[in-house]
PDB file of C-alpha atoms in Angstrom:
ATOM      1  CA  UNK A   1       0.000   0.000   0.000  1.00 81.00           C
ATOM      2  CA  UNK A   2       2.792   2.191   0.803  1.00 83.00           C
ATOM      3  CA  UNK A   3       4.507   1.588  -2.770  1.00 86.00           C
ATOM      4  CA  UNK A   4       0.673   1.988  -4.087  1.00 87.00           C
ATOM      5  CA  UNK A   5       0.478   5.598  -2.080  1.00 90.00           C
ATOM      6  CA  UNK A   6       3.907   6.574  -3.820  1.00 93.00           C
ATOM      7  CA  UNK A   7       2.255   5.906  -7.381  1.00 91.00           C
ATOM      8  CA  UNK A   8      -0.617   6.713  -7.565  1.00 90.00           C
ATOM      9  CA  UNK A   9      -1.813   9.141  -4.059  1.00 93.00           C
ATOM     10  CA  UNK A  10      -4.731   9.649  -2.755  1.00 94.00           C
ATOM     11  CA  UNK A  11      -7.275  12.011  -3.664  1.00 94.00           C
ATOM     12  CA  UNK A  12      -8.329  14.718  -0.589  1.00 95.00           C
ATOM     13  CA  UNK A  13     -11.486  12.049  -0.585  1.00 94.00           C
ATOM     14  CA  UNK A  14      -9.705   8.910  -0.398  1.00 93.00           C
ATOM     15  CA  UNK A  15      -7.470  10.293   2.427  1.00 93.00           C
ATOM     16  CA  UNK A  16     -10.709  10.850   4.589  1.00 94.00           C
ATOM     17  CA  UNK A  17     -12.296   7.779   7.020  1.00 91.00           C
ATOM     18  CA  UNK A  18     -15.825   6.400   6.385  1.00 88.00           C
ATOM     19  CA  UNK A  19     -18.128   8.035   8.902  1.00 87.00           C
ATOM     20  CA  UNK A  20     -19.540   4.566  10.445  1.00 85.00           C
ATOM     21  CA  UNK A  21     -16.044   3.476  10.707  1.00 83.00           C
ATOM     22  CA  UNK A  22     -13.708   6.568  11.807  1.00 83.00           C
ATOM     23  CA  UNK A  23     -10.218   4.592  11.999  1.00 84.00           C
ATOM     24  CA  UNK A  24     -10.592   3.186   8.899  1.00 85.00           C
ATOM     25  CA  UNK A  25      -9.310   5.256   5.878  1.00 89.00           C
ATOM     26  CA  UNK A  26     -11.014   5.261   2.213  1.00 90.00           C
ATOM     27  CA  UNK A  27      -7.800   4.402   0.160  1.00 91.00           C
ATOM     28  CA  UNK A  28      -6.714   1.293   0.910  1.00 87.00           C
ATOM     29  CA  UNK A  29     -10.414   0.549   1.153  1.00 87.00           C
ATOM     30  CA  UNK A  30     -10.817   1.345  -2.319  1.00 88.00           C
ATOM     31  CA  UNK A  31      -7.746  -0.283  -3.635  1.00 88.00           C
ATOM     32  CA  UNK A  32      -8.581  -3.492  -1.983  1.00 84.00           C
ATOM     33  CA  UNK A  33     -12.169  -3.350  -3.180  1.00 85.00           C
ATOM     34  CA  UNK A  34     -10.759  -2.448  -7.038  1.00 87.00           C
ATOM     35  CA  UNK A  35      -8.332  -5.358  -7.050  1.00 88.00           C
ATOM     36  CA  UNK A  36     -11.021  -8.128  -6.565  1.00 88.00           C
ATOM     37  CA  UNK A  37     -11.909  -8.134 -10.527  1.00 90.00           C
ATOM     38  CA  UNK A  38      -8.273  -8.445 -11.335  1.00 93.00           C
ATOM     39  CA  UNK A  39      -8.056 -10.909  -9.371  1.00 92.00           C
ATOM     40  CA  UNK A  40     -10.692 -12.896 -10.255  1.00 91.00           C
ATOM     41  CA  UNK A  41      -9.907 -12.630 -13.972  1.00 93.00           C
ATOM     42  CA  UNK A  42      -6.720 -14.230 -13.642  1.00 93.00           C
ATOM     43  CA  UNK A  43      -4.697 -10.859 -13.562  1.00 95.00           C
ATOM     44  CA  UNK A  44      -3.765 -10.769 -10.108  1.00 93.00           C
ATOM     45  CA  UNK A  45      -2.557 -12.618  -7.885  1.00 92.00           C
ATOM     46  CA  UNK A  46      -2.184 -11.377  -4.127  1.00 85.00           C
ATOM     47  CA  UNK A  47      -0.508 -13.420  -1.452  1.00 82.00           C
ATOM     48  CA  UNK A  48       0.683 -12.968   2.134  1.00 76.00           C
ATOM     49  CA  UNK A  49       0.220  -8.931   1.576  1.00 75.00           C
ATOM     50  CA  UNK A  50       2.019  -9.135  -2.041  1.00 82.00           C
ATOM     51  CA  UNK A  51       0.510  -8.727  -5.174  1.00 86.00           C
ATOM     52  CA  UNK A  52       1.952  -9.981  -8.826  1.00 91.00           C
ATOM     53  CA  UNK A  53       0.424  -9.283 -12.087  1.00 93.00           C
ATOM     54  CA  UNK A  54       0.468 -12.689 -14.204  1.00 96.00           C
ATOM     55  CA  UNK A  55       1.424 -13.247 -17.472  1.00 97.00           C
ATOM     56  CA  UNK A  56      -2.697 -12.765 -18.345  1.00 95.00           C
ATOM     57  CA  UNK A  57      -2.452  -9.600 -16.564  1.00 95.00           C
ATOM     58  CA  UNK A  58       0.443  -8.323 -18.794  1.00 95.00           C
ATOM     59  CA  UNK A  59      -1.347  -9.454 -21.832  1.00 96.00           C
ATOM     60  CA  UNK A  60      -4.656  -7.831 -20.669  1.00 95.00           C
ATOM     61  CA  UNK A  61      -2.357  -4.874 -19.828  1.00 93.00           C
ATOM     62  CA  UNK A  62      -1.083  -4.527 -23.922  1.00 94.00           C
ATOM     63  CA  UNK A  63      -4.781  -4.833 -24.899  1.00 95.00           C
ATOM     64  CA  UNK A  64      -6.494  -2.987 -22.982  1.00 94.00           C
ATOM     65  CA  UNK A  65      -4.365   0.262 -23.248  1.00 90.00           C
ATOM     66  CA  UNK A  66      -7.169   2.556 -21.926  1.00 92.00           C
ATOM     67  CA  UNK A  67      -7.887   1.847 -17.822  1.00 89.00           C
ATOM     68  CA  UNK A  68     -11.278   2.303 -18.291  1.00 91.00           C
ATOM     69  CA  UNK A  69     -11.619  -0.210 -20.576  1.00 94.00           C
ATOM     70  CA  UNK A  70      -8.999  -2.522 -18.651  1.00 93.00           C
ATOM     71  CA  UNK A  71     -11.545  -2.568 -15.203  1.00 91.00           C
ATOM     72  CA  UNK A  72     -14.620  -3.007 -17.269  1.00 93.00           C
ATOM     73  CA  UNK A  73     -13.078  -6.179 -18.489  1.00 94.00           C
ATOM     74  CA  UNK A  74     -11.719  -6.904 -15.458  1.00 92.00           C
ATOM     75  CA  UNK A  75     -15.791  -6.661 -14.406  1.00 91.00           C
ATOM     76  CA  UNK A  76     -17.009  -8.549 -16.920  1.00 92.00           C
ATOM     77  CA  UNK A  77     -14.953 -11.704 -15.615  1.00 92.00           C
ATOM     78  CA  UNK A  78     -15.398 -10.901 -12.215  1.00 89.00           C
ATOM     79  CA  UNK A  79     -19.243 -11.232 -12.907  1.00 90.00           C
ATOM     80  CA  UNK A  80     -18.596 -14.249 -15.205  1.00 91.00           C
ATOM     81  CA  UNK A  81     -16.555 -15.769 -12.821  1.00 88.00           C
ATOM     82  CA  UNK A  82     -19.242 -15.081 -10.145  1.00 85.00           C
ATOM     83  CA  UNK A  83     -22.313 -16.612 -12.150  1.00 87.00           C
ATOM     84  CA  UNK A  84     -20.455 -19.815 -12.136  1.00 88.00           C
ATOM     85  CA  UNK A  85     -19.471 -19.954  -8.763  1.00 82.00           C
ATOM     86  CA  UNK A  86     -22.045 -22.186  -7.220  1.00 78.00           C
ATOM     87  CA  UNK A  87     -24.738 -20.443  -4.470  1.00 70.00           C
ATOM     88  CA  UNK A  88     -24.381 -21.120  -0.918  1.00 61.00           C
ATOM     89  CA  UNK A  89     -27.163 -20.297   1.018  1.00 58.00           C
ATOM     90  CA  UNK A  90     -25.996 -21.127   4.057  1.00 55.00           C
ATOM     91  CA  UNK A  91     -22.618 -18.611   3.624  1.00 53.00           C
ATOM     92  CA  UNK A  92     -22.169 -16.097   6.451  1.00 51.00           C
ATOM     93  CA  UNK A  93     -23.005 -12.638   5.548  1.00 46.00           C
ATOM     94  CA  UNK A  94     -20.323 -11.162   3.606  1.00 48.00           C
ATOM     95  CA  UNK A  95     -18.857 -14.464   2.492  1.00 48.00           C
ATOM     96  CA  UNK A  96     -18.138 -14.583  -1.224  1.00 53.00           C
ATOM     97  CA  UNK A  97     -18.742 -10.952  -1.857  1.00 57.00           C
ATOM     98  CA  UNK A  98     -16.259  -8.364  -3.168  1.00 58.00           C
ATOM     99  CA  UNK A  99     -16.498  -6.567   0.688  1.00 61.00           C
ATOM    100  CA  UNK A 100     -16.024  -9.888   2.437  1.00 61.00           C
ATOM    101  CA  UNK A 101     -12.666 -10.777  -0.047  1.00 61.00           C
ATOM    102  CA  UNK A 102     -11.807  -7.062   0.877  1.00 60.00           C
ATOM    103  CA  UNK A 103     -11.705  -7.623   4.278  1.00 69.00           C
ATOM    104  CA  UNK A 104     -10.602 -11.433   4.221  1.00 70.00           C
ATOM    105  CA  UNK A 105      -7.236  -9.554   2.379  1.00 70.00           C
ATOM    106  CA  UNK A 106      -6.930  -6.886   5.001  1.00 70.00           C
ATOM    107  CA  UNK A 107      -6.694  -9.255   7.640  1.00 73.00           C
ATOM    108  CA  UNK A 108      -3.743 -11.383   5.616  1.00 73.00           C
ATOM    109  CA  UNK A 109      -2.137  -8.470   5.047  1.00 73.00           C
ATOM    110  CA  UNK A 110      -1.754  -7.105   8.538  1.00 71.00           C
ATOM    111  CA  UNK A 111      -1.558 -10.615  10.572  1.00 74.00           C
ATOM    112  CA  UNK A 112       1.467 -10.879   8.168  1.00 72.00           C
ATOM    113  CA  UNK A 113       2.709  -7.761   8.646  1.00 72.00           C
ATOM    114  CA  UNK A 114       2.414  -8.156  12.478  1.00 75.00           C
ATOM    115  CA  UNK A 115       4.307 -12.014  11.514  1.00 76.00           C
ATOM    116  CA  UNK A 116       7.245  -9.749   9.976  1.00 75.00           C
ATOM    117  CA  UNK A 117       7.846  -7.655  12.579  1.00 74.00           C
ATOM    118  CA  UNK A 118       7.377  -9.943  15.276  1.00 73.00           C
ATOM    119  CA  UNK A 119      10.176 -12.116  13.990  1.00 76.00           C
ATOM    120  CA  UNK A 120      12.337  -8.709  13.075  1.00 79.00           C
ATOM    121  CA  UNK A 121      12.071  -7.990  16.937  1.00 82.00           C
ATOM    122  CA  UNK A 122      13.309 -11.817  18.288  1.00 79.00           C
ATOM    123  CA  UNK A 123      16.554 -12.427  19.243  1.00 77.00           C
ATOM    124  CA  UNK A 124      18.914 -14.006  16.508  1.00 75.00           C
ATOM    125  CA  UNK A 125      19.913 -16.674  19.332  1.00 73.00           C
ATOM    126  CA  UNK A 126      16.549 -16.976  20.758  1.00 71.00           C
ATOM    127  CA  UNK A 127      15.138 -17.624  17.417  1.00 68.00           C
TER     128      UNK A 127
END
């Protein structure tokens, strides 16, 4: 997120907190929420609070030149993807949906980042 920031920073609207949750900034909200089609399609591929673009992504990256054009894709197989997934009715609220993967990654993400510096903090003898 920090590499993210660097890139591409927040608007004055994505640096503000959502009023029903006041800790909890818009931005990575966003970016977290906007990388589920990616993912989905094959794009993306996030893991233990990294995220590669696959060889699909780079391809879909050449032919879609225009980002507009890139996320509607990237929609369109999230959605096709989705229609195929079988229905659950039994799944916990939020399971399966774009805000439940959203904040399924955002705990990875920070239980590994607490992992890191955990094991940055222990003793090279004790460890």
């Amino acid at each position: 997120m920090e590499k993210l920031a660097e890139i591409g920073p927040p608007t004055a609207f994505e640096k503000t907190t959502y009023p029903r949750r006041p800790g909890v900034r818009r931005y990575e909200k966003i970016v977290r929420f906007s990388t589920i089609g990616p993912v989905k399609a094959g794009w993306l591929v996030r893991s233990k609070g990294l995220w590669l673009r696959t060889d699909a992504g780079r391809k879909a990256y050449e032919q879609f030149v225009d980002s507009e054009q890139l996320m509607k894709e990237a929609g369109r197989l999230y959605r096709q993807w989705a229609a195929e997934r079988p229905q659950e009715p039994d799944a916990p609220l939020g399971e399966g949906t774009r805000e439940g993967a959203a904040t399924l990654e955002e705990a990875e993400e920070a239980a590994w980042t607490e992992i890191e510096e955990h094991l940055e903090q222990i003793n090279p003898y004790d460890f």
